[in-house]
PDB file of C-alpha atoms in Angstrom:
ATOM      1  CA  UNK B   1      51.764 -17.743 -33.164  1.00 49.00           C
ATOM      2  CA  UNK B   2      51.161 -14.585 -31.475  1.00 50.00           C
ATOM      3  CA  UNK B   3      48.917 -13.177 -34.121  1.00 49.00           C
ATOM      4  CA  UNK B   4      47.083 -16.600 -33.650  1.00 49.00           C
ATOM      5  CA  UNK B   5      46.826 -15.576 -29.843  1.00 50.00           C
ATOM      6  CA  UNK B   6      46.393 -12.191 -30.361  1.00 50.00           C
ATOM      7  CA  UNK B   7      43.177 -13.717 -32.857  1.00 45.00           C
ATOM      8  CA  UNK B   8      41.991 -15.856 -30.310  1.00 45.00           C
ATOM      9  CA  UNK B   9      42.182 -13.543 -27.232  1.00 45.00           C
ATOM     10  CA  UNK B  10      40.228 -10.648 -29.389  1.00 54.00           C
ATOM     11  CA  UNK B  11      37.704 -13.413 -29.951  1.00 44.00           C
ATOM     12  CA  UNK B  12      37.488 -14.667 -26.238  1.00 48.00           C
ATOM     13  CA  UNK B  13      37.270 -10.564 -25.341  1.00 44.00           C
ATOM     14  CA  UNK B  14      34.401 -10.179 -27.560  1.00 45.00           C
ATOM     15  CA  UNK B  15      32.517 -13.249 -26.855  1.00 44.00           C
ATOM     16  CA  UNK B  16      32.891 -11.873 -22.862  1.00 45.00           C
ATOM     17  CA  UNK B  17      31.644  -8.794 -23.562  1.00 43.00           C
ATOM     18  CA  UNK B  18      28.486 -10.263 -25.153  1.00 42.00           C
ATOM     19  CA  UNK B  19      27.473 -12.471 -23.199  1.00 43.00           C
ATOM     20  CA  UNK B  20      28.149  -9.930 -20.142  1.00 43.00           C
ATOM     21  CA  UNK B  21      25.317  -7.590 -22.277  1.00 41.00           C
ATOM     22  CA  UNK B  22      23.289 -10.327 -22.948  1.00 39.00           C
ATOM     23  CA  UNK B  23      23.027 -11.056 -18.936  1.00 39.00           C
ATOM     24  CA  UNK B  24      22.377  -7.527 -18.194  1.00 37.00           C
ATOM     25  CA  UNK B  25      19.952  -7.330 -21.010  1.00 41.00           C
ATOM     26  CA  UNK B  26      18.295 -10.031 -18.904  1.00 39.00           C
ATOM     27  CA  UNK B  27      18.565  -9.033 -15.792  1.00 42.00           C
ATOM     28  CA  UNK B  28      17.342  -5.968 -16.894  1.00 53.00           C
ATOM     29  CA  UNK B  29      14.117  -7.339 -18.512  1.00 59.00           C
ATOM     30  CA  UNK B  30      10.963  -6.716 -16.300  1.00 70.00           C
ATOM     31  CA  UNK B  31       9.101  -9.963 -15.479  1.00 86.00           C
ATOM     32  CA  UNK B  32       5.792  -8.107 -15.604  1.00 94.00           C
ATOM     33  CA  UNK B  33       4.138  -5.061 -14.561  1.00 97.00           C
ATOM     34  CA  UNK B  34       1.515  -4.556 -12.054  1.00 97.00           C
ATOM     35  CA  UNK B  35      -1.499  -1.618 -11.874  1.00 97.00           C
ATOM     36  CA  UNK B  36      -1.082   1.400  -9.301  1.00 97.00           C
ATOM     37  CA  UNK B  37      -4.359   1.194  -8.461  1.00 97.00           C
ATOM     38  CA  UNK B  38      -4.416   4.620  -6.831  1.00 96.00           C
ATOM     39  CA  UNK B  39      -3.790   5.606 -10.591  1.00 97.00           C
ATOM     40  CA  UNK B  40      -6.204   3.206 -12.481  1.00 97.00           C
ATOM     41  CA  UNK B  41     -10.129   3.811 -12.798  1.00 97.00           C
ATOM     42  CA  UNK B  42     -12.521   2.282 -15.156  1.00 95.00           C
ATOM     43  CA  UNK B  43     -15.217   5.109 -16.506  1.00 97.00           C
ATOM     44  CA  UNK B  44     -18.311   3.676 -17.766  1.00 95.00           C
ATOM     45  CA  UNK B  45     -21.185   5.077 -19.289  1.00 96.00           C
ATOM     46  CA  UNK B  46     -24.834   3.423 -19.360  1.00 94.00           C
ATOM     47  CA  UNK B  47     -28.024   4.147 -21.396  1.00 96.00           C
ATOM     48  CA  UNK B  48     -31.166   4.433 -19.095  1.00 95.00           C
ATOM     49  CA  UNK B  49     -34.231   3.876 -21.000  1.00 94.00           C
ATOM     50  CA  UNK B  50     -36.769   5.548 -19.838  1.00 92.00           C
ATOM     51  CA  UNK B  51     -40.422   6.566 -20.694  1.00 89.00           C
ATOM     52  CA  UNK B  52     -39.670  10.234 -21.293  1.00 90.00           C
ATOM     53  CA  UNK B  53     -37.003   8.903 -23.695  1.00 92.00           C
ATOM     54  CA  UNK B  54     -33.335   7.820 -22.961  1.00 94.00           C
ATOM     55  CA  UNK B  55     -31.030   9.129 -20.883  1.00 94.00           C
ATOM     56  CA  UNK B  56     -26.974   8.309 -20.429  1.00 94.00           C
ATOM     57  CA  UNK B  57     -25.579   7.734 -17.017  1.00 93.00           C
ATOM     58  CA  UNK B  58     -22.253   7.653 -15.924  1.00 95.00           C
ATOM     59  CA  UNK B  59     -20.157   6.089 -12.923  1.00 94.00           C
ATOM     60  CA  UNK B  60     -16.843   5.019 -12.052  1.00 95.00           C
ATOM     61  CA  UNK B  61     -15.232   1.605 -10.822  1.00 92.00           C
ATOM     62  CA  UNK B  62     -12.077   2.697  -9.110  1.00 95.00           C
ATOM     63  CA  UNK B  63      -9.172   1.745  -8.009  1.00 95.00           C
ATOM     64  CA  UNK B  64      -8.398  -0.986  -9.963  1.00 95.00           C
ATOM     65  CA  UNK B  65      -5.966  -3.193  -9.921  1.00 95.00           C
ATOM     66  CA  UNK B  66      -4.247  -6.199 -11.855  1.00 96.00           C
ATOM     67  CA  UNK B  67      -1.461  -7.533 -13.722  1.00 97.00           C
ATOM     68  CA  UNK B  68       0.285  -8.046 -17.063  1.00 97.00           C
ATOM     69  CA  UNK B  69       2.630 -10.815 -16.963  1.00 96.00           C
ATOM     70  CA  UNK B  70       5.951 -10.922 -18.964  1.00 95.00           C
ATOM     71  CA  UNK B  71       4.496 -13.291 -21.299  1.00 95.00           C
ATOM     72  CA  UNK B  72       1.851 -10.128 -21.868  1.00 96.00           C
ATOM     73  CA  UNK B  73      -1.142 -11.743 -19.954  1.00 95.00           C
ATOM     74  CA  UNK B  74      -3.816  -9.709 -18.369  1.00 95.00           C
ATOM     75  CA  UNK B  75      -5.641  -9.952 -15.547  1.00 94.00           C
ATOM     76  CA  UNK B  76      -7.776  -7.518 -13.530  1.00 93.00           C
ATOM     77  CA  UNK B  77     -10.190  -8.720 -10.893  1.00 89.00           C
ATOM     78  CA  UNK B  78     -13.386  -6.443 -10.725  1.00 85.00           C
ATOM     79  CA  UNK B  79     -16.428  -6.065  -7.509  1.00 80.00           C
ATOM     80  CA  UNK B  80     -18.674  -4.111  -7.360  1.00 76.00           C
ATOM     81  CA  UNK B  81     -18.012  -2.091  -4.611  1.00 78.00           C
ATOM     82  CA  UNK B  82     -15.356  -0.455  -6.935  1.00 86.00           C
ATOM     83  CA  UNK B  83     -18.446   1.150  -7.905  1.00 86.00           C
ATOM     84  CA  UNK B  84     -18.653   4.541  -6.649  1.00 90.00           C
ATOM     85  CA  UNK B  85     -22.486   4.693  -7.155  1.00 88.00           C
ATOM     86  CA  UNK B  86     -22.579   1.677  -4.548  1.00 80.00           C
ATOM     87  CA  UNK B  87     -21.910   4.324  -1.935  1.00 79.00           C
ATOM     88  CA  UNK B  88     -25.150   5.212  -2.436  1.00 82.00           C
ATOM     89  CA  UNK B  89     -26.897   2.612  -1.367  1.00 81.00           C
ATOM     90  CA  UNK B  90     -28.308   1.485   1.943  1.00 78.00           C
ATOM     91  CA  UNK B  91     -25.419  -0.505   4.266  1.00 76.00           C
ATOM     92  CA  UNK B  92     -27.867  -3.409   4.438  1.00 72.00           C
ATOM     93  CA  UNK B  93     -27.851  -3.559   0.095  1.00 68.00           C
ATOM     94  CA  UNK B  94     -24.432  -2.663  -0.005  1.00 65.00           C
ATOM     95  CA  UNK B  95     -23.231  -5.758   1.905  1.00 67.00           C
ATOM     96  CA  UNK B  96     -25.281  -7.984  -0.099  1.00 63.00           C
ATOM     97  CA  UNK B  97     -24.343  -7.031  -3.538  1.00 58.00           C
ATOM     98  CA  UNK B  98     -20.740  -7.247  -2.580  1.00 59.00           C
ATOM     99  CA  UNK B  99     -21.432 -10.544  -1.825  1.00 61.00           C
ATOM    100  CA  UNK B 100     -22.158 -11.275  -5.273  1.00 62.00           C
ATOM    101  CA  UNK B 101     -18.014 -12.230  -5.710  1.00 65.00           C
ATOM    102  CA  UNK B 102     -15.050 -10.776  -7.910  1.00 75.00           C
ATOM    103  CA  UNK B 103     -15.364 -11.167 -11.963  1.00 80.00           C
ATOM    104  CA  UNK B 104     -12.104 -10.963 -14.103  1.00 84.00           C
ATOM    105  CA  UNK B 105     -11.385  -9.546 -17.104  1.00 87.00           C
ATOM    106  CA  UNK B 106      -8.239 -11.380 -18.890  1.00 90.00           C
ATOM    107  CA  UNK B 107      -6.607 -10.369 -21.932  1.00 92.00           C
ATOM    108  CA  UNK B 108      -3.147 -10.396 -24.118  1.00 95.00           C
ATOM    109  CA  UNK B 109      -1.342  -7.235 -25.255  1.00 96.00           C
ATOM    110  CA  UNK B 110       2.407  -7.736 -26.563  1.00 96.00           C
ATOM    111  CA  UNK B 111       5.167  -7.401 -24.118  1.00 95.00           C
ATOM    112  CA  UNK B 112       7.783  -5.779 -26.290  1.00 95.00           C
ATOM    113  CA  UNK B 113       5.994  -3.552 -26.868  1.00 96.00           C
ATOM    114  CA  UNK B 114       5.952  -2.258 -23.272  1.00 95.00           C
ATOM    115  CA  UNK B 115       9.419  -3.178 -22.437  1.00 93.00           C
ATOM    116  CA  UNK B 116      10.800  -1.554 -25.506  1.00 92.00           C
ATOM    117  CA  UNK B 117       8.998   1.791 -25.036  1.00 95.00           C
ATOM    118  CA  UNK B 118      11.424   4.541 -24.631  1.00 94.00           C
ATOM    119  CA  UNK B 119      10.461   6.664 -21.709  1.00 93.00           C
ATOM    120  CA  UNK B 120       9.088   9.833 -22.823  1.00 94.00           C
ATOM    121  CA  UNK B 121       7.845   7.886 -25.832  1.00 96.00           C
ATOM    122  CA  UNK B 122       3.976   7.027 -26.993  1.00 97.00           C
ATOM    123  CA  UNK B 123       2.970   4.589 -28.984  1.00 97.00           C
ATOM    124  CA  UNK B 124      -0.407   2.583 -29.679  1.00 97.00           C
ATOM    125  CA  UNK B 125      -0.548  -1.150 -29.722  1.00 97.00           C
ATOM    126  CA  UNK B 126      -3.661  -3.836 -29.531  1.00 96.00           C
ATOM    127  CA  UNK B 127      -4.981  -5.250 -26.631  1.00 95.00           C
ATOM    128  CA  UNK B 128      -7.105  -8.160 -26.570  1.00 93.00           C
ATOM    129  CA  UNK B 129      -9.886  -8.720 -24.094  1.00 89.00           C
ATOM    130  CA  UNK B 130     -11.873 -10.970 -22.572  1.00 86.00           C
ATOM    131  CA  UNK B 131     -14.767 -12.778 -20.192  1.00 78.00           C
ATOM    132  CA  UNK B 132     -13.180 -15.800 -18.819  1.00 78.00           C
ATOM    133  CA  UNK B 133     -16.361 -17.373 -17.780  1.00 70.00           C
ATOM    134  CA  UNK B 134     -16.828 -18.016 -21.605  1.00 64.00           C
ATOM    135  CA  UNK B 135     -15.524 -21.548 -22.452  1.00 53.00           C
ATOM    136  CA  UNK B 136     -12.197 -20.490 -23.961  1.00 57.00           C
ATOM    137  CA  UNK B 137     -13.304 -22.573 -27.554  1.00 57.00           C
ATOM    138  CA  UNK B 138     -16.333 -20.115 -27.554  1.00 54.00           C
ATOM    139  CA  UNK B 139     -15.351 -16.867 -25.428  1.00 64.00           C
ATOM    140  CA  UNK B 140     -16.087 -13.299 -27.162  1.00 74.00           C
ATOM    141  CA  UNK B 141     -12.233 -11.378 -27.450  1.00 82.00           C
ATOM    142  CA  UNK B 142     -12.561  -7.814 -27.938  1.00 87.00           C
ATOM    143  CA  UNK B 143      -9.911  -6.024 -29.773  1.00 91.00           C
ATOM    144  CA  UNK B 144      -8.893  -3.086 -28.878  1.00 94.00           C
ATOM    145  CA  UNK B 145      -6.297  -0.126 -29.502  1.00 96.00           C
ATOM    146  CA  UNK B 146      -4.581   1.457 -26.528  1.00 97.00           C
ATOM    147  CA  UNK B 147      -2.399   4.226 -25.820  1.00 97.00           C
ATOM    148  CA  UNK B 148       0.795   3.938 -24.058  1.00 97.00           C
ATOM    149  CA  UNK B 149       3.413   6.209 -22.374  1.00 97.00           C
ATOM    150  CA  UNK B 150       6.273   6.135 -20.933  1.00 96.00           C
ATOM    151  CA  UNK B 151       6.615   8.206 -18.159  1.00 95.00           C
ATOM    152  CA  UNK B 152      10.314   7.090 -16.802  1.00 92.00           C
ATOM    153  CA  UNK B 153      11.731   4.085 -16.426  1.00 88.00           C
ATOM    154  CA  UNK B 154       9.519   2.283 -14.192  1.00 93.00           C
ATOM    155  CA  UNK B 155       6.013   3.604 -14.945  1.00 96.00           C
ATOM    156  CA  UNK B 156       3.804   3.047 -18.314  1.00 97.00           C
ATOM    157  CA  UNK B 157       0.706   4.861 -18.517  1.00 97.00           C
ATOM    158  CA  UNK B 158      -2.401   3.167 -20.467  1.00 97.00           C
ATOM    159  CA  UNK B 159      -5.365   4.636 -21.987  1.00 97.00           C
ATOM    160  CA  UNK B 160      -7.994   3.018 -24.090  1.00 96.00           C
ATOM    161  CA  UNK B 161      -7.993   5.093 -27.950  1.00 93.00           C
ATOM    162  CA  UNK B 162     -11.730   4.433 -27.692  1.00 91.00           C
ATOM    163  CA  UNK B 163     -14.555   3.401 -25.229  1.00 92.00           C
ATOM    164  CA  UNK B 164     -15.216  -0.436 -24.915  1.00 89.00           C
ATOM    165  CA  UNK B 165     -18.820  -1.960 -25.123  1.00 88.00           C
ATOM    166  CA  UNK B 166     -18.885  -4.573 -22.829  1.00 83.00           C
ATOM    167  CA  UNK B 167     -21.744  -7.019 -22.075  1.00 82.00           C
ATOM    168  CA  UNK B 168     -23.543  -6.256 -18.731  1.00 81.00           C
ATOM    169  CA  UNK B 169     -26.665  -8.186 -19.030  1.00 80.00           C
ATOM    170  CA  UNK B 170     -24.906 -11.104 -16.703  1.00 74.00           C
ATOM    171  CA  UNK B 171     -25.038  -8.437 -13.809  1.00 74.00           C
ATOM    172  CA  UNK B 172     -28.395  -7.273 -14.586  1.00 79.00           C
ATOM    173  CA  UNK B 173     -30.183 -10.543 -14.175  1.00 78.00           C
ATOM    174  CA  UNK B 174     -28.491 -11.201 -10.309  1.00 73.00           C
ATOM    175  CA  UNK B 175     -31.032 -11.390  -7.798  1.00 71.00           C
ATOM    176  CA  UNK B 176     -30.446  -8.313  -6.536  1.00 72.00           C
ATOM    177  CA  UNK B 177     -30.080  -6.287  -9.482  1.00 77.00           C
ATOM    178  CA  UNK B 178     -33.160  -4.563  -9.757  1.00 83.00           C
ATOM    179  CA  UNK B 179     -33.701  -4.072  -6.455  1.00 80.00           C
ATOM    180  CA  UNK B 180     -30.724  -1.914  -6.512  1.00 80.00           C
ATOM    181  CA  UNK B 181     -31.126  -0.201 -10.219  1.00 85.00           C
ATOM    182  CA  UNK B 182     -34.239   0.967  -9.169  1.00 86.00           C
ATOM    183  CA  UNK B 183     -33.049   2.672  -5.872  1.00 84.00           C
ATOM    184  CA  UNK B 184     -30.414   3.852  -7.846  1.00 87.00           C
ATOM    185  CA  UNK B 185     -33.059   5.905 -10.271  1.00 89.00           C
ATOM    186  CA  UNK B 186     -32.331   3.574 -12.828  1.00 92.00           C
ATOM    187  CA  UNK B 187     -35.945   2.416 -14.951  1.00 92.00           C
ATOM    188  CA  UNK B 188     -34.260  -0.111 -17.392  1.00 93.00           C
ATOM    189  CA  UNK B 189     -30.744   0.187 -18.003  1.00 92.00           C
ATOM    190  CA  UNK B 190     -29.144  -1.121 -21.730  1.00 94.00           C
ATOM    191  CA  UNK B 191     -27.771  -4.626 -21.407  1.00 90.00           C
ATOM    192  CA  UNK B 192     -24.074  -2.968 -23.165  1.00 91.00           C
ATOM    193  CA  UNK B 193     -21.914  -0.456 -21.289  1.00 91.00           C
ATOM    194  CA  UNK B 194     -19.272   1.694 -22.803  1.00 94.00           C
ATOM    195  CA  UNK B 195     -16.044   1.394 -20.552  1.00 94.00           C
ATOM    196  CA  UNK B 196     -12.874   3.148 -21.024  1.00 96.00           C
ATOM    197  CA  UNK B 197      -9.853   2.468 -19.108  1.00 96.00           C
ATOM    198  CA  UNK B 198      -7.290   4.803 -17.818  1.00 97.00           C
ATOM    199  CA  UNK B 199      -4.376   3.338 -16.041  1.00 97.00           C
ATOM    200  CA  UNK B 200      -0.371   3.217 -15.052  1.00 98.00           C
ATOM    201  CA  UNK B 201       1.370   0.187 -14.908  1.00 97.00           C
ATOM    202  CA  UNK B 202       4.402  -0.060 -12.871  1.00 96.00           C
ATOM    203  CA  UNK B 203       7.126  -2.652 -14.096  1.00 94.00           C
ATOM    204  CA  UNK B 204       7.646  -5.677 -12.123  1.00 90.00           C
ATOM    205  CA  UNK B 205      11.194  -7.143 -11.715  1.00 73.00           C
TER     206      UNK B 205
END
């Protein structure tokens, strides 16, 4: 009998134990991570096409912000006075092109395998990306790889491996567009963009 209870209170011990580490294991788990947007910018670079042949153009949309929930969806809202070139412009044009509303980009990138990164750790993973104006049964999802680091506990930063071509042609054909393009110095910009993304997430939760 009292190796019987000595059995059974080793088991109830144990089963304690675990489910005491399974509770901080959840507590522990983020329940998403959010952008510093101090810390996140978006540099793009654009072909002008121009008579005396092309030339490339860059700006920068900054800050940025947006999440990744703990299921590993994205979303980051975009304007564009995160433009710095936007600065440029006359008050008057400025106003009215801001008017124009906020796009999002949404997108999918596992969650383990932020939440699993060791800090001081790197690691590259897939994101996926894309324009949720499509209809989702016939939306365009760009793949592609990302960097990540772990820079302490709390803080992840994110960099895309490679620039991203995204579709601008839905921007170029607003009212307004080349109006602005124009006083911008631009003659006819290319309808794709090549965007890459440097960020640091900061764990939710």
């Amino acid at each position: 009998m009292n190796l019987r209870k000595g059995y059974l209170y080793s088991l109830a011990l144990t089963a304690t134990a675990l489910t005491g580490s399974l509770t901080l294991s959840a507590n522990a788990a983020p329940t998403g991570w959010a952008l510093e947007p101090q810390q996140s910018r978006l540099d793009i670079q654009l072909t002008d096409h121009r008579q005396a042949g092309n030339t490339l153009t860059r700006m920068q949309a900054a800050p940025i912000s947006g999440t990744i929930n703990a299921r590993g969806d994205i979303d980051i809202p975009l304007s564009l006075n995160q433009l710095d070139v936007v600065a440029q412009l006359p008050p008057m044009l400025t106003q009215k092109a801001l008017k124009q509303g906020t796009k999002h980009i949404q997108g999918h990138i596992d969650p383990a395998v932020l939440s699993e990164l060791a800090p001081n750790k790197s690691t590259t993973t897939t994101v996926k990306l894309w324009d949720p104006a499509h209809h989702p049964d016939s939306r365009q999802i760009t793949t592609t790889p990302v960097q990540l680091t772990r820079l302490n506990d709390g803080l992840i930063q994110m960099t895309t491996s490679s620039p991203v071509t995204v579709d601008i042609s839905p921007l170029l054909r607003q009212d307004n567009a080349p109006l602005i393009t124009n006083l911008l110095g631009y003659q006819q910009l290319d309808n794709h963009a090549q965007v890459t993304f440097h960020g640091t997430l900061r764990t939710q939760g």
